[in-house]
CSV table of C-alpha atoms in Angstrom, one decimal:
chain,number,residue,atom,x,y,z
I,24,UNK,CA,13.3,-23.8,23.8
I,25,UNK,CA,11.3,-20.7,23.1
I,26,UNK,CA,11.6,-18.1,20.3
I,27,UNK,CA,10.8,-14.7,21.8
I,28,UNK,CA,9.6,-11.8,19.7
I,29,UNK,CA,11.0,-8.5,20.8
I,30,UNK,CA,9.4,-7.2,24.0
I,31,UNK,CA,7.6,-10.5,24.7
I,32,UNK,CA,7.9,-12.0,28.2
I,33,UNK,CA,8.9,-15.6,28.7
I,34,UNK,CA,5.9,-18.0,28.4
I,35,UNK,CA,5.1,-21.0,30.6
I,36,UNK,CA,8.6,-22.2,31.0
I,37,UNK,CA,8.1,-23.5,34.6
I,38,UNK,CA,6.2,-26.5,33.2
I,39,UNK,CA,9.4,-27.8,31.6
I,40,UNK,CA,12.5,-29.4,33.0
I,41,UNK,CA,14.9,-27.4,30.8
I,42,UNK,CA,14.3,-24.4,28.7
I,43,UNK,CA,16.3,-21.9,26.5
I,44,UNK,CA,15.4,-18.4,25.5
I,45,UNK,CA,16.4,-17.4,22.0
I,46,UNK,CA,15.9,-13.7,21.2
I,47,UNK,CA,16.4,-12.6,17.6
I,48,UNK,CA,15.5,-8.9,17.4
I,49,UNK,CA,18.3,-8.0,14.9
I,50,UNK,CA,17.3,-10.9,12.7
I,51,UNK,CA,13.7,-9.9,12.8
I,52,UNK,CA,14.6,-6.5,11.5
I,53,UNK,CA,17.1,-7.7,8.9
I,54,UNK,CA,14.9,-10.4,7.4
I,55,UNK,CA,11.4,-9.2,8.2
I,56,UNK,CA,11.7,-5.4,8.1
I,57,UNK,CA,14.0,-5.2,5.0
I,58,UNK,CA,11.8,-7.3,2.8
I,59,UNK,CA,8.7,-5.5,4.2
I,60,UNK,CA,10.1,-2.0,3.4
I,61,UNK,CA,11.4,-3.0,0.0
I,62,UNK,CA,8.0,-4.3,-1.0
I,63,UNK,CA,6.2,-1.2,0.2
I,64,UNK,CA,8.7,1.0,-1.6
I,65,UNK,CA,7.8,-0.8,-4.9
I,66,UNK,CA,4.1,-0.1,-4.2
I,67,UNK,CA,3.2,-3.6,-3.2
I,68,UNK,CA,1.3,-5.0,-0.3
I,69,UNK,CA,3.6,-7.4,1.6
I,70,UNK,CA,2.6,-10.1,4.1
I,71,UNK,CA,5.4,-10.1,6.7
I,72,UNK,CA,3.9,-13.0,8.7
I,73,UNK,CA,4.4,-15.5,5.8
I,74,UNK,CA,8.0,-14.3,5.4
I,75,UNK,CA,8.7,-14.4,9.1
I,76,UNK,CA,7.6,-18.0,9.3
I,77,UNK,CA,9.7,-18.9,6.3
I,78,UNK,CA,13.0,-17.2,7.3
I,79,UNK,CA,12.9,-17.0,11.1
I,80,UNK,CA,10.6,-19.5,12.9
I,81,UNK,CA,11.0,-22.3,10.4
I,82,UNK,CA,14.6,-21.6,9.4
I,83,UNK,CA,16.8,-19.8,11.9
I,84,UNK,CA,14.8,-21.0,15.0
I,85,UNK,CA,14.4,-24.5,13.6
I,86,UNK,CA,18.0,-24.9,12.6
I,87,UNK,CA,19.2,-23.6,16.0
I,88,UNK,CA,17.0,-26.1,17.8
I,89,UNK,CA,18.0,-29.0,15.7
I,90,UNK,CA,21.7,-28.2,15.0
I,91,UNK,CA,22.8,-26.5,18.2
I,92,UNK,CA,20.6,-28.1,20.8
I,93,UNK,CA,20.1,-31.5,19.2
I,94,UNK,CA,16.3,-31.3,19.3
I,95,UNK,CA,14.5,-34.1,17.6
I,96,UNK,CA,11.7,-31.8,16.5
I,97,UNK,CA,10.1,-28.4,17.2
I,98,UNK,CA,6.5,-27.7,18.3
I,99,UNK,CA,4.7,-24.5,17.6
I,100,UNK,CA,1.3,-23.1,18.5
I,101,UNK,CA,0.0,-22.7,15.0
I,102,UNK,CA,-3.4,-24.1,14.2
I,103,UNK,CA,-2.4,-26.5,11.4
I,104,UNK,CA,-1.9,-30.2,10.9
I,105,UNK,CA,0.5,-32.4,8.8
I,106,UNK,CA,0.0,-35.8,7.2
I,107,UNK,CA,2.3,-37.3,9.9
I,108,UNK,CA,0.6,-38.8,13.0
I,109,UNK,CA,1.8,-37.3,16.2
I,110,UNK,CA,-0.2,-39.3,18.8
I,111,UNK,CA,2.9,-41.5,19.6
I,112,UNK,CA,5.0,-38.3,20.3
I,113,UNK,CA,2.5,-36.9,22.7
I,114,UNK,CA,2.1,-40.1,24.6
I,115,UNK,CA,5.8,-39.8,25.7
I,116,UNK,CA,5.1,-37.0,28.1
I,117,UNK,CA,5.9,-39.1,31.3
I,118,UNK,CA,8.1,-41.8,29.8
I,119,UNK,CA,11.6,-42.0,28.4
I,120,UNK,CA,11.6,-41.5,24.7
I,121,UNK,CA,12.6,-44.8,23.0
I,122,UNK,CA,15.4,-44.8,20.5
I,123,UNK,CA,14.2,-44.3,17.0
I,124,UNK,CA,10.9,-42.6,17.9
I,125,UNK,CA,11.5,-40.0,15.3
I,126,UNK,CA,13.6,-42.1,12.9
I,127,UNK,CA,10.8,-42.9,10.5
I,128,UNK,CA,9.7,-39.3,10.5
I,129,UNK,CA,13.0,-38.1,9.1
I,130,UNK,CA,13.5,-40.8,6.4
I,131,UNK,CA,13.2,-39.5,2.9
I,132,UNK,CA,10.0,-40.9,1.5
I,133,UNK,CA,6.6,-39.4,0.5
I,134,UNK,CA,6.5,-35.6,1.1
I,135,UNK,CA,4.8,-34.4,4.3
I,136,UNK,CA,1.5,-32.6,3.5
I,137,UNK,CA,0.5,-29.4,5.2
I,138,UNK,CA,-3.2,-29.8,6.2
I,139,UNK,CA,-5.8,-27.3,7.5
I,140,UNK,CA,-6.6,-27.3,11.2
I,141,UNK,CA,-9.7,-28.9,12.7
I,142,UNK,CA,-10.8,-25.4,13.7
I,143,UNK,CA,-11.3,-23.9,10.3
I,144,UNK,CA,-11.8,-20.4,11.6
I,145,UNK,CA,-8.4,-20.5,13.4
I,146,UNK,CA,-6.6,-22.3,10.6
I,147,UNK,CA,-3.1,-20.8,10.0
I,148,UNK,CA,-1.9,-22.8,7.0
I,149,UNK,CA,-2.1,-19.5,5.0
I,150,UNK,CA,0.9,-18.2,7.0
I,151,UNK,CA,2.8,-21.5,6.7
I,152,UNK,CA,2.5,-21.8,2.9
I,153,UNK,CA,6.3,-21.0,2.4
I,154,UNK,CA,7.7,-23.4,5.0
I,155,UNK,CA,10.3,-25.9,3.8
I,156,UNK,CA,9.6,-29.6,3.5
I,157,UNK,CA,12.6,-30.3,5.8
I,158,UNK,CA,11.2,-28.1,8.6
I,159,UNK,CA,7.7,-29.4,8.2
I,160,UNK,CA,8.8,-33.0,8.6
I,161,UNK,CA,10.3,-32.2,12.0
I,162,UNK,CA,7.5,-29.9,13.3
I,163,UNK,CA,4.7,-30.8,15.6
I,164,UNK,CA,1.4,-28.8,15.8
I,165,UNK,CA,-0.2,-29.8,19.1
I,166,UNK,CA,-3.2,-27.5,18.5
I,167,UNK,CA,-4.0,-28.8,15.0
I,168,UNK,CA,-6.8,-31.1,16.1
I,169,UNK,CA,-8.2,-28.8,18.7
I,170,UNK,CA,-10.5,-25.8,18.7
I,171,UNK,CA,-9.7,-22.5,20.3
I,172,UNK,CA,-12.4,-23.0,23.0
I,173,UNK,CA,-11.0,-26.4,23.9
I,174,UNK,CA,-7.4,-24.9,24.2
I,175,UNK,CA,-8.8,-22.2,26.5
I,176,UNK,CA,-10.4,-24.9,28.6
I,177,UNK,CA,-7.1,-26.8,29.0
I,178,UNK,CA,-5.4,-23.6,30.0
I,179,UNK,CA,-8.1,-22.9,32.6
I,180,UNK,CA,-7.8,-26.4,34.1
I,181,UNK,CA,-4.0,-25.9,34.4
I,182,UNK,CA,-4.4,-22.4,35.9
I,183,UNK,CA,-2.7,-20.7,33.1
I,184,UNK,CA,-4.7,-17.6,33.6
I,185,UNK,CA,-2.2,-15.3,31.9
I,186,UNK,CA,-2.7,-17.4,28.7
I,187,UNK,CA,-6.4,-16.9,28.9
I,188,UNK,CA,-6.0,-13.1,29.4
I,189,UNK,CA,-3.5,-12.7,26.6
I,190,UNK,CA,-4.9,-10.8,23.6
I,191,UNK,CA,-4.7,-12.2,20.1
I,192,UNK,CA,-1.5,-11.2,18.3
I,193,UNK,CA,-2.5,-8.8,15.5
I,194,UNK,CA,0.6,-6.6,15.1
I,195,UNK,CA,3.7,-7.0,13.0
I,196,UNK,CA,6.5,-8.7,15.0
I,197,UNK,CA,9.4,-6.5,14.1
I,198,UNK,CA,7.4,-3.3,14.7
I,199,UNK,CA,6.1,-4.3,18.1
I,200,UNK,CA,4.1,-1.5,19.9
I,201,UNK,CA,5.6,1.3,17.8
I,202,UNK,CA,3.3,3.4,15.6
I,203,UNK,CA,3.1,1.8,12.2
I,204,UNK,CA,3.2,5.0,10.2
I,205,UNK,CA,6.1,6.4,12.3
I,206,UNK,CA,8.1,3.3,11.6
I,207,UNK,CA,7.5,3.5,7.9
I,208,UNK,CA,8.6,7.2,7.8
I,209,UNK,CA,11.9,6.3,9.3
I,210,UNK,CA,12.9,4.5,6.2
I,211,UNK,CA,10.7,5.6,3.2
I,212,UNK,CA,10.3,9.0,1.8
I,213,UNK,CA,6.7,10.3,1.4
I,214,UNK,CA,5.8,11.4,-2.1
I,215,UNK,CA,2.9,13.8,-2.7
I,216,UNK,CA,0.5,13.0,-5.5
I,217,UNK,CA,-3.0,13.2,-6.8
I,218,UNK,CA,-6.2,11.2,-6.4
I,219,UNK,CA,-7.5,10.6,-9.9
I,220,UNK,CA,-10.8,9.2,-11.0
I,221,UNK,CA,-10.4,6.1,-13.1
I,222,UNK,CA,-13.6,6.9,-14.9
I,223,UNK,CA,-12.8,10.4,-16.3
I,224,UNK,CA,-9.2,11.1,-15.2
I,225,UNK,CA,-10.6,14.0,-13.1
I,226,UNK,CA,-8.3,15.1,-10.2
I,227,UNK,CA,-10.4,14.7,-7.0
I,228,UNK,CA,-7.7,15.9,-4.5
I,229,UNK,CA,-4.2,15.4,-3.4
I,230,UNK,CA,-2.4,13.4,-0.7
I,231,UNK,CA,0.1,15.8,0.7
I,232,UNK,CA,1.5,15.8,4.2
I,233,UNK,CA,0.7,19.5,4.7
I,234,UNK,CA,-3.0,18.8,3.8
I,235,UNK,CA,-3.3,16.4,6.8
I,236,UNK,CA,-1.6,17.7,9.9
I,237,UNK,CA,-3.0,14.9,11.9
I,238,UNK,CA,-1.8,12.2,9.5
I,239,UNK,CA,2.0,12.0,9.2
I,240,UNK,CA,1.7,9.4,6.4
I,241,UNK,CA,-0.8,11.2,4.3
I,242,UNK,CA,1.7,11.4,1.4
I,243,UNK,CA,2.7,7.8,1.7
I,244,UNK,CA,1.2,6.6,-1.6
I,245,UNK,CA,2.9,3.3,-1.1
I,246,UNK,CA,0.7,2.5,1.9
I,247,UNK,CA,-2.5,2.6,0.0
I,248,UNK,CA,-3.7,-0.9,-0.8
I,249,UNK,CA,-5.9,-1.8,-3.8
I,250,UNK,CA,-9.4,-2.2,-2.6
I,251,UNK,CA,-9.2,0.0,0.5
I,252,UNK,CA,-11.1,3.3,1.0
I,253,UNK,CA,-9.1,6.4,0.1
I,254,UNK,CA,-9.4,9.3,2.4
I,255,UNK,CA,-9.9,12.3,0.1
I,256,UNK,CA,-10.3,15.6,1.8
I,257,UNK,CA,-13.5,17.4,1.1
I,258,UNK,CA,-15.4,14.4,-0.4
I,259,UNK,CA,-18.2,12.8,1.6
I,260,UNK,CA,-18.9,9.9,-0.8
I,261,UNK,CA,-16.5,7.0,-0.6
I,262,UNK,CA,-13.8,6.3,-3.2
I,263,UNK,CA,-11.6,3.2,-3.4
I,264,UNK,CA,-8.1,2.6,-4.5
I,265,UNK,CA,-7.8,0.7,-7.8
I,266,UNK,CA,-4.3,1.4,-9.0
I,267,UNK,CA,-1.1,3.2,-8.0
I,268,UNK,CA,1.5,5.1,-10.1
I,269,UNK,CA,4.8,4.5,-8.4
I,270,UNK,CA,6.6,7.0,-10.6
I,271,UNK,CA,4.3,10.0,-10.1
I,272,UNK,CA,2.9,9.0,-6.7
I,273,UNK,CA,-0.7,9.3,-8.0
I,274,UNK,CA,-3.5,7.0,-6.8
I,275,UNK,CA,-6.3,6.0,-9.1
I,276,UNK,CA,-9.6,5.6,-7.4
I,277,UNK,CA,-13.2,4.5,-8.2
I,278,UNK,CA,-16.6,5.3,-6.7
I,279,UNK,CA,-18.6,2.5,-5.0
I,280,UNK,CA,-17.3,-0.4,-3.0
I,281,UNK,CA,-18.2,-2.8,-5.8
I,282,UNK,CA,-17.0,-0.9,-8.7
I,283,UNK,CA,-15.8,-3.2,-11.5
I,284,UNK,CA,-12.3,-1.6,-11.5
I,285,UNK,CA,-11.8,-3.4,-8.1
I,286,UNK,CA,-12.4,-6.8,-9.6
I,287,UNK,CA,-9.9,-9.1,-11.5
I,288,UNK,CA,-9.9,-12.7,-12.4
I,289,UNK,CA,-6.3,-13.1,-13.5
I,290,UNK,CA,-2.9,-12.9,-11.8
I,291,UNK,CA,0.6,-14.2,-12.1
I,292,UNK,CA,2.9,-15.2,-9.3
I,293,UNK,CA,6.7,-15.5,-8.9
I,294,UNK,CA,8.2,-19.0,-8.8
I,295,UNK,CA,5.8,-21.0,-6.6
I,296,UNK,CA,7.0,-22.5,-3.3
I,297,UNK,CA,5.4,-26.0,-3.3
I,298,UNK,CA,5.2,-27.6,0.2
I,299,UNK,CA,6.0,-31.0,-1.5
I,300,UNK,CA,9.0,-29.3,-3.2
I,301,UNK,CA,7.6,-30.2,-6.6
I,302,UNK,CA,4.4,-29.1,-8.4
I,303,UNK,CA,1.5,-31.5,-8.2
I,304,UNK,CA,1.8,-34.3,-10.8
I,305,UNK,CA,-1.4,-33.2,-12.5
I,306,UNK,CA,-0.1,-29.7,-13.0
I,307,UNK,CA,3.2,-31.0,-14.4
I,308,UNK,CA,1.5,-33.4,-16.7
I,309,UNK,CA,-1.3,-31.2,-18.1
I,310,UNK,CA,0.3,-27.8,-17.4
I,311,UNK,CA,-3.1,-26.8,-16.0
I,312,UNK,CA,-4.9,-27.8,-12.8
I,313,UNK,CA,-8.1,-26.9,-10.9
I,314,UNK,CA,-7.8,-26.0,-7.3
I,315,UNK,CA,-8.7,-23.2,-4.9
I,316,UNK,CA,-6.7,-20.1,-3.7
I,317,UNK,CA,-6.9,-17.2,-1.3
I,318,UNK,CA,-4.8,-14.1,-0.9
I,319,UNK,CA,-6.0,-13.0,2.5
I,320,UNK,CA,-6.2,-15.0,5.7
I,321,UNK,CA,-9.7,-16.3,6.4
I,322,UNK,CA,-11.2,-15.1,3.1
I,323,UNK,CA,-13.4,-17.7,1.4
I,324,UNK,CA,-11.5,-20.1,-0.9
I,325,UNK,CA,-11.8,-19.1,-4.6
I,326,UNK,CA,-12.1,-21.8,-7.3
I,327,UNK,CA,-9.4,-21.3,-9.9
I,328,UNK,CA,-7.3,-22.8,-12.7
I,329,UNK,CA,-3.5,-22.8,-12.5
I,330,UNK,CA,-1.4,-22.6,-15.6
I,331,UNK,CA,2.3,-23.6,-15.1
I,332,UNK,CA,5.0,-21.6,-16.9
I,333,UNK,CA,8.4,-23.0,-17.7
I,334,UNK,CA,10.1,-20.9,-15.1
I,335,UNK,CA,8.0,-22.3,-12.3
I,336,UNK,CA,5.7,-19.3,-12.1
I,337,UNK,CA,1.9,-19.7,-12.5
I,338,UNK,CA,-1.0,-17.9,-13.9
I,339,UNK,CA,-4.0,-18.0,-11.7
I,340,UNK,CA,-7.4,-17.7,-13.4
I,341,UNK,CA,-10.2,-17.3,-10.9
I,342,UNK,CA,-13.6,-18.9,-11.9
I,343,UNK,CA,-15.2,-15.6,-10.8
I,344,UNK,CA,-13.5,-12.2,-10.5
I,345,UNK,CA,-12.4,-11.3,-7.0
I,346,UNK,CA,-12.1,-8.0,-5.3
I,347,UNK,CA,-8.9,-6.3,-4.1
I,348,UNK,CA,-6.1,-8.3,-5.6
I,349,UNK,CA,-2.8,-6.5,-5.0
I,350,UNK,CA,0.8,-6.9,-6.0
I,351,UNK,CA,2.9,-8.3,-3.2
I,352,UNK,CA,0.2,-10.4,-1.6
I,353,UNK,CA,0.6,-14.2,-1.6
I,354,UNK,CA,-1.7,-16.5,-3.6
I,355,UNK,CA,-2.0,-19.6,-1.4
I,356,UNK,CA,-3.2,-22.7,-3.1
I,357,UNK,CA,-5.4,-25.5,-1.7
I,358,UNK,CA,-6.7,-28.9,-2.8
I,359,UNK,CA,-9.4,-30.1,-0.5
I,360,UNK,CA,-7.9,-29.6,3.1
I,361,UNK,CA,-4.3,-29.6,1.8
I,362,UNK,CA,-2.3,-26.4,1.5
I,363,UNK,CA,-0.1,-26.9,-1.6
I,364,UNK,CA,2.1,-23.9,-1.3
I,365,UNK,CA,2.1,-20.2,-2.4
I,366,UNK,CA,3.5,-17.6,-4.7
I,367,UNK,CA,3.9,-13.9,-4.5
I,368,UNK,CA,1.6,-11.9,-6.8
I,369,UNK,CA,3.8,-10.0,-9.2
I,370,UNK,CA,1.4,-9.2,-12.1
I,371,UNK,CA,-2.3,-8.5,-12.4
I,372,UNK,CA,-4.6,-9.0,-15.3
I,373,UNK,CA,-7.0,-6.4,-16.5
I,374,UNK,CA,-9.9,-5.3,-14.2
I,375,UNK,CA,-13.5,-6.0,-15.1
I,376,UNK,CA,-13.9,-2.3,-15.8
I,377,UNK,CA,-11.0,-2.3,-18.3
I,378,UNK,CA,-12.5,-5.3,-20.0
I,379,UNK,CA,-15.9,-3.6,-20.1
I,380,UNK,CA,-14.3,-0.5,-21.7
I,381,UNK,CA,-12.9,-2.7,-24.4
I,382,UNK,CA,-9.2,-1.9,-23.7
I,383,UNK,CA,-6.3,-4.1,-24.6
I,384,UNK,CA,-6.6,-7.4,-22.7
I,385,UNK,CA,-2.9,-7.7,-22.4
I,386,UNK,CA,-2.5,-4.5,-20.3
I,387,UNK,CA,-1.2,-5.4,-16.8
I,388,UNK,CA,-0.3,-3.5,-13.7
I,389,UNK,CA,3.2,-1.9,-13.7
I,390,UNK,CA,5.8,-4.3,-12.7
I,391,UNK,CA,9.3,-3.4,-11.3
I,392,UNK,CA,10.4,-6.9,-10.5
I,393,UNK,CA,13.4,-8.4,-12.3
I,394,UNK,CA,11.4,-11.6,-12.7
I,395,UNK,CA,10.7,-12.7,-16.2
I,396,UNK,CA,7.2,-11.6,-17.2
I,397,UNK,CA,6.1,-15.0,-18.5
I,398,UNK,CA,3.4,-15.5,-21.0
I,399,UNK,CA,-0.4,-15.0,-20.8
I,400,UNK,CA,-2.1,-18.4,-20.4
I,401,UNK,CA,-3.5,-19.9,-23.6
I,402,UNK,CA,-7.3,-19.7,-23.5
């Protein structure tokens, strides 16, 4: 069975004896787009790929395959691995599947671990960090032990030339080929505002639609991401977004790509989704645990200390301040090659610039979530 994204042609179905096509364009929009738009409207920076995997591929698609079609398991093209061995499954290609082949897989025992792919550059565990334990137990990742080059070699040997010519998927599934800014403007109202220097509160310019006739979303303050370069009319030197005012529509900016206002070492997530369904034993016992995290795919892993709150949220203290942390992004946690799970970033600690200025250490970025604020971790 194949899950088709809107506007995608059927894949290599002629290699299989029986296939089904499941198209879910309305669901893509309801689940993916609604969450995506709600996050942007709050001034956050969402990651639709993580939520699409959680709610569509590994929930709706997975349950349809298992419950409606009686599938034993699902296989996806993600570059990832699990702690379950799949060699026995792949050896059944030309033989009748013996009874009970998957039985041990489904028995409730030790949780299945989500492991990084052999090809570290293509590893996609970041995007799978919200997948449920139930779905992971019945999922096979055929590409997990392979490199991208070897996969291309297999495709060439089997004359799958259209697979070789297919470009990497970089867009957002529910938007497709539509212009991103045009899509946003169909649902969210632009709000003019000012670019303000964080150093002296000087107004450097405005972001109004009439000021930029060639940019329909010039007044979309919500599309500016912390850390990105701000396009300020009339200024040649680069300025970078460090904070956003969701009420006024103002964008605070700082000069220089490595300005200390762009760096933070503290964040708080919502209730963490643990792949094993429960927090690691060390974290439960000690309320603190060393591990690594990243908040962008393919960025270097950052050493950190997790502090567990009573409500299941965590404070993440990076060993070294990192650049460009933004609300709405996911902090994905790792221990060695295991992906432990992830949590959405709902609160930011003070920037290095704020600390240098001697401002109140408890000051945090504005939060509009109904989530409880939690407590600052005890030093």
